[in-house]
mmCIF file of C-alpha atoms in Angstrom:
data_model
loop_
_atom_site.group_PDB
_atom_site.id
_atom_site.type_symbol
_atom_site.label_atom_id
_atom_site.label_comp_id
_atom_site.label_asym_id
_atom_site.label_seq_id
_atom_site.Cartn_x
_atom_site.Cartn_y
_atom_site.Cartn_z
ATOM 1 C CA MET U 64 42.246 5.120 87.040
ATOM 2 C CA GLY U 65 41.878 4.572 83.266
ATOM 3 C CA GLU U 66 41.356 1.254 81.564
ATOM 4 C CA THR U 67 44.267 -0.668 80.127
ATOM 5 C CA THR U 68 44.232 -1.556 76.437
ATOM 6 C CA GLU U 69 43.652 -5.187 77.361
ATOM 7 C CA GLN U 70 40.655 -4.276 79.528
ATOM 8 C CA GLN U 71 39.210 -2.100 76.777
ATOM 9 C CA ASP U 72 39.601 -4.859 74.187
ATOM 10 C CA GLN U 73 37.752 -7.290 76.437
ATOM 11 C CA GLN U 74 34.718 -5.068 76.847
ATOM 12 C CA PRO U 75 31.516 -5.976 74.966
ATOM 13 C CA GLY U 76 31.087 -3.931 71.830
ATOM 14 C CA ARG U 77 34.729 -3.819 70.752
ATOM 15 C CA PRO U 78 35.837 -5.753 67.648
ATOM 16 C CA ALA U 79 38.776 -8.090 68.166
ATOM 17 C CA ALA U 80 40.932 -6.586 65.432
ATOM 18 C CA GLY U 81 40.382 -4.025 62.724
ATOM 19 C CA PRO U 82 37.423 -3.189 60.476
ATOM 20 C CA VAL U 83 34.877 -5.933 59.815
ATOM 21 C CA THR U 84 33.025 -6.449 56.521
ATOM 22 C CA LEU U 85 29.436 -7.661 56.647
ATOM 23 C CA THR U 86 27.469 -9.092 53.729
ATOM 24 C CA THR U 87 23.775 -9.703 53.121
ATOM 25 C CA GLU U 88 21.836 -11.054 50.174
ATOM 26 C CA ARG U 89 21.997 -7.737 48.325
ATOM 27 C CA LEU U 90 24.560 -5.627 50.177
ATOM 28 C CA VAL U 91 28.173 -5.307 51.286
ATOM 29 C CA LEU U 92 28.978 -3.267 54.389
ATOM 30 C CA ARG U 93 32.633 -2.237 54.795
ATOM 31 C CA ALA U 94 34.673 0.487 56.454
ATOM 32 C CA PRO U 95 34.787 3.803 54.539
ATOM 33 C CA GLN U 96 37.833 4.363 52.354
ATOM 34 C CA GLU U 97 39.354 6.990 50.080
ATOM 35 C CA SER U 98 37.361 5.912 47.029
ATOM 36 C CA ASP U 99 34.077 6.606 48.874
ATOM 37 C CA ILE U 100 34.663 10.312 49.486
ATOM 38 C CA GLU U 101 32.945 11.605 46.354
ATOM 39 C CA ALA U 102 29.890 9.395 46.817
ATOM 40 C CA VAL U 103 29.546 10.376 50.495
ATOM 41 C CA HIS U 104 29.891 14.055 49.615
ATOM 42 C CA ARG U 105 27.231 13.753 46.918
ATOM 43 C CA ALA U 106 24.779 11.836 49.124
ATOM 44 C CA CYS U 107 25.053 14.310 52.007
ATOM 45 C CA GLN U 108 23.848 17.189 49.850
ATOM 46 C CA ASP U 109 20.362 15.761 50.364
ATOM 47 C CA GLU U 110 18.154 18.047 52.483
ATOM 48 C CA GLU U 111 16.584 15.118 54.344
ATOM 49 C CA ILE U 112 19.950 13.787 55.504
ATOM 50 C CA GLN U 113 20.880 17.288 56.637
ATOM 51 C CA ARG U 114 17.514 17.706 58.368
ATOM 52 C CA TRP U 115 17.697 14.575 60.507
ATOM 53 C CA THR U 116 21.422 14.134 61.178
ATOM 54 C CA VAL U 117 24.263 16.191 62.618
ATOM 55 C CA VAL U 118 26.240 16.406 59.359
ATOM 56 C CA PRO U 119 27.663 19.888 58.728
ATOM 57 C CA VAL U 120 25.582 22.259 56.588
ATOM 58 C CA PRO U 121 26.699 23.113 54.001
ATOM 59 C CA TYR U 122 28.359 19.721 53.530
ATOM 60 C CA ARG U 123 31.710 20.227 51.809
ATOM 61 C CA ARG U 124 34.155 17.773 50.311
ATOM 62 C CA GLU U 125 36.416 18.414 53.304
ATOM 63 C CA ASP U 126 33.618 17.089 55.527
ATOM 64 C CA ALA U 127 33.492 13.846 53.568
ATOM 65 C CA GLU U 128 37.261 13.580 53.828
ATOM 66 C CA PHE U 129 37.043 14.062 57.602
ATOM 67 C CA PHE U 130 34.338 11.396 57.793
ATOM 68 C CA VAL U 131 36.540 8.852 56.018
ATOM 69 C CA HIS U 132 40.048 9.762 57.209
ATOM 70 C CA ASP U 133 39.321 10.760 60.804
ATOM 71 C CA LEU U 134 35.874 9.928 62.169
ATOM 72 C CA ALA U 135 35.496 6.435 60.718
ATOM 73 C CA ALA U 136 39.191 5.521 60.922
ATOM 74 C CA ASP U 137 39.490 6.592 64.568
ATOM 75 C CA GLY U 138 36.229 4.859 65.418
ATOM 76 C CA TRP U 139 37.478 1.526 64.147
ATOM 77 C CA ARG U 140 40.912 2.035 65.706
ATOM 78 C CA THR U 141 39.488 2.651 69.175
ATOM 79 C CA GLY U 142 36.495 0.347 68.785
ATOM 80 C CA ASN U 143 34.220 3.090 70.102
ATOM 81 C CA ALA U 144 32.394 3.938 66.864
ATOM 82 C CA LEU U 145 32.112 1.369 64.081
ATOM 83 C CA VAL U 146 31.094 2.882 60.748
ATOM 84 C CA TRP U 147 30.224 1.080 57.540
ATOM 85 C CA CYS U 148 29.530 2.315 54.038
ATOM 86 C CA VAL U 149 26.766 0.216 52.505
ATOM 87 C CA PHE U 150 26.948 -0.842 48.853
ATOM 88 C CA GLU U 151 24.787 -2.756 46.403
ATOM 89 C CA ARG U 152 26.537 -6.036 45.722
ATOM 90 C CA GLU U 153 25.478 -6.010 42.076
ATOM 91 C CA SER U 154 26.327 -2.428 41.077
ATOM 92 C CA GLY U 155 28.792 -1.350 43.762
ATOM 93 C CA ALA U 156 26.789 1.858 44.299
ATOM 94 C CA LEU U 157 26.836 3.537 47.713
ATOM 95 C CA VAL U 158 23.346 3.214 49.194
ATOM 96 C CA GLY U 159 23.996 4.575 52.683
ATOM 97 C CA THR U 160 25.895 4.164 55.936
ATOM 98 C CA GLN U 161 25.460 2.307 59.210
ATOM 99 C CA GLY U 162 27.121 2.891 62.548
ATOM 100 C CA LEU U 163 27.461 1.450 66.046
ATOM 101 C CA THR U 164 28.601 3.846 68.780
ATOM 102 C CA ARG U 165 29.426 2.538 72.254
ATOM 103 C CA ASN U 166 27.823 4.303 75.214
ATOM 104 C CA PRO U 167 30.597 5.366 77.651
ATOM 105 C CA GLY U 168 30.023 4.165 81.181
ATOM 106 C CA ARG U 169 27.239 1.778 80.216
ATOM 107 C CA THR U 170 28.796 -1.621 79.710
ATOM 108 C CA GLY U 171 27.434 -3.649 76.830
ATOM 109 C CA THR U 172 25.353 -0.916 75.206
ATOM 110 C CA ALA U 173 25.679 0.919 71.909
ATOM 111 C CA GLU U 174 23.610 3.170 69.677
ATOM 112 C CA ILE U 175 22.855 2.279 66.060
ATOM 113 C CA GLY U 176 22.479 4.923 63.374
ATOM 114 C CA TRP U 177 22.137 5.173 59.607
ATOM 115 C CA TRP U 178 21.406 7.306 56.605
ATOM 116 C CA ALA U 179 20.279 6.265 53.139
ATOM 117 C CA ALA U 180 21.172 7.893 49.822
ATOM 118 C CA LYS U 181 18.108 9.513 48.266
ATOM 119 C CA GLU U 182 18.135 7.547 45.016
ATOM 120 C CA HIS U 183 18.267 4.188 46.834
ATOM 121 C CA ARG U 184 15.419 4.621 49.301
ATOM 122 C CA GLY U 185 12.287 2.510 49.147
ATOM 123 C CA ARG U 186 14.076 -0.780 48.384
ATOM 124 C CA GLY U 187 14.476 -2.131 51.902
ATOM 125 C CA TYR U 188 18.239 -1.631 51.900
ATOM 126 C CA THR U 189 18.341 0.232 55.221
ATOM 127 C CA VAL U 190 16.338 -2.486 56.966
ATOM 128 C CA GLU U 191 18.539 -5.211 55.479
ATOM 129 C CA ALA U 192 21.756 -3.439 56.490
ATOM 130 C CA ALA U 193 20.514 -2.535 59.970
ATOM 131 C CA ARG U 194 19.558 -6.145 60.671
ATOM 132 C CA ALA U 195 23.065 -7.245 59.745
ATOM 133 C CA VAL U 196 24.618 -4.625 62.019
ATOM 134 C CA ALA U 197 22.227 -5.451 64.871
ATOM 135 C CA ARG U 198 23.044 -9.169 64.663
ATOM 136 C CA TYR U 199 26.758 -8.385 64.550
ATOM 137 C CA GLY U 200 26.561 -6.126 67.589
ATOM 138 C CA LEU U 201 24.411 -8.404 69.720
ATOM 139 C CA ALA U 202 25.707 -11.822 68.665
ATOM 140 C CA GLU U 203 29.324 -11.210 67.662
ATOM 141 C CA LEU U 204 30.350 -8.274 69.856
ATOM 142 C CA GLY U 205 28.382 -9.447 72.865
ATOM 143 C CA LEU U 206 26.342 -6.291 73.378
ATOM 144 C CA ARG U 207 23.375 -6.705 75.722
ATOM 145 C CA ARG U 208 21.434 -3.635 74.555
ATOM 146 C CA LEU U 209 21.319 -1.812 71.237
ATOM 147 C CA GLU U 210 19.596 1.590 71.156
ATOM 148 C CA TRP U 211 18.023 3.539 68.293
ATOM 149 C CA VAL U 212 17.508 7.271 68.840
ATOM 150 C CA ALA U 213 15.986 9.728 66.353
ATOM 151 C CA TYR U 214 14.521 13.205 66.518
ATOM 152 C CA VAL U 215 10.763 13.226 67.059
ATOM 153 C CA GLY U 216 9.088 13.410 63.651
ATOM 154 C CA ASN U 217 11.521 11.174 61.784
ATOM 155 C CA GLU U 218 8.793 8.697 60.886
ATOM 156 C CA PRO U 219 10.734 6.939 58.097
ATOM 157 C CA SER U 220 13.597 6.062 60.434
ATOM 158 C CA ARG U 221 11.150 4.888 63.080
ATOM 159 C CA ALA U 222 9.495 2.607 60.512
ATOM 160 C CA VAL U 223 12.900 1.072 59.763
ATOM 161 C CA ALA U 224 13.726 0.580 63.445
ATOM 162 C CA GLU U 225 10.390 -1.088 64.135
ATOM 163 C CA LYS U 226 10.782 -3.406 61.153
ATOM 164 C CA VAL U 227 14.239 -4.410 62.395
ATOM 165 C CA GLY U 228 12.650 -5.327 65.728
ATOM 166 C CA PHE U 229 13.383 -2.377 68.006
ATOM 167 C CA ARG U 230 10.823 -1.841 70.738
ATOM 168 C CA MET U 231 9.872 1.785 71.271
ATOM 169 C CA GLU U 232 10.503 2.911 74.852
ATOM 170 C CA GLY U 233 9.419 6.549 74.866
ATOM 171 C CA THR U 234 10.383 10.150 74.203
ATOM 172 C CA LEU U 235 13.484 11.868 75.579
ATOM 173 C CA ARG U 236 12.814 15.568 76.026
ATOM 174 C CA SER U 237 15.395 18.105 74.852
ATOM 175 C CA TYR U 238 17.814 15.228 74.268
ATOM 176 C CA GLY U 239 19.548 15.464 70.914
ATOM 177 C CA GLU U 240 21.736 18.444 70.002
ATOM 178 C CA GLN U 241 21.926 19.488 66.375
ATOM 179 C CA ARG U 242 23.889 22.586 65.354
ATOM 180 C CA GLY U 243 23.312 24.348 68.654
ATOM 181 C CA ARG U 244 19.655 23.388 69.105
ATOM 182 C CA PHE U 245 18.208 20.599 71.258
ATOM 183 C CA HIS U 246 15.416 18.346 70.033
ATOM 184 C CA ASP U 247 13.079 15.833 71.612
ATOM 185 C CA ALA U 248 14.006 12.312 70.561
ATOM 186 C CA TRP U 249 12.390 8.905 70.320
ATOM 187 C CA ILE U 250 14.249 5.936 71.769
ATOM 188 C CA GLY U 251 13.900 2.230 71.076
ATOM 189 C CA ALA U 252 15.957 -0.774 72.104
ATOM 190 C CA LEU U 253 16.854 -4.244 70.914
ATOM 191 C CA LEU U 254 18.273 -6.673 73.468
ATOM 192 C CA ALA U 255 20.479 -9.706 73.068
ATOM 193 C CA THR U 256 17.514 -11.735 74.328
ATOM 194 C CA ASP U 257 15.505 -10.457 71.330
ATOM 195 C CA LEU U 258 17.792 -12.195 68.833
ATOM 196 C CA ALA U 259 15.385 -15.080 68.351
ATOM 197 C CA ASP U 260 12.718 -12.618 67.264
ATOM 198 C CA LEU U 261 15.225 -10.817 65.051
ATOM 199 C CA ALA U 262 16.084 -14.090 63.312
ATOM 200 C CA ASP U 263 12.447 -14.449 62.309
ATOM 201 C CA LEU U 264 12.560 -11.148 60.419
ATOM 202 C CA THR U 265 14.061 -12.521 57.239
ATOM 203 C CA ASP U 266 12.179 -10.575 54.568
ATOM 204 C CA PRO U 267 13.799 -7.165 53.929
ATOM 205 C CA SER U 268 11.016 -6.083 51.560
ATOM 206 C CA GLY U 269 7.446 -5.083 52.238
ATOM 207 C CA PRO U 270 5.196 -2.044 52.298
ATOM 208 C CA ASP U 271 6.800 -0.433 55.356
ATOM 209 C CA ASP U 272 10.151 -0.266 53.549
ATOM 210 C CA ARG U 273 8.683 2.163 51.041
ATOM 211 C CA ARG U 274 8.977 4.668 53.883
ATOM 212 C CA THR U 275 12.649 3.916 54.513
ATOM 213 C CA GLY U 276 14.189 7.221 55.458
ATOM 214 C CA PRO U 277 17.602 8.802 55.653
ATOM 215 C CA VAL U 278 18.605 8.445 59.248
ATOM 216 C CA GLY U 279 18.158 6.786 62.574
#
């Protein structure tokens, strides 16, 4: 028997109503909208984003439109995949994206992911945004476990995850599918009980952030 809407809404990891905007010292995270299509399309031409994510290659404007109009919109509507575009508060420039995807059948768990626009890497923005999303998921949505998964070799993303506070748990063999091929993947986790440690990580800058990469 399927879940009722009321039961779904009560599950950990589902926002109460509609898209949520998050803010940090330097950033604004909000749901993607029509005005973001060109910037998303431009950012996803980057070879590193294409290398480490499942974005279509070549990445066309229609793909950016699908991301905004369908993928992100449906994710917020169902509460199963929450996607944010990340902007500099001062300039309004798109610096990347963040996402939380619920794990079906595993109550209270979700996977975090991100990519960073090439011209905005090395400033600690991905770490700052990911901390905000992690706190939101664990403290506000009531998740008990937040997972980070990346293809083996994505050292920049791993550096971000570790700086956010994720604890590495191992390697998943032949786990992640990308354009018809399966890759080994690293996995790390952040628990609700780790929030105290996460609160201590208040400095988004530092030498590790110079390795901030495109995806997680």
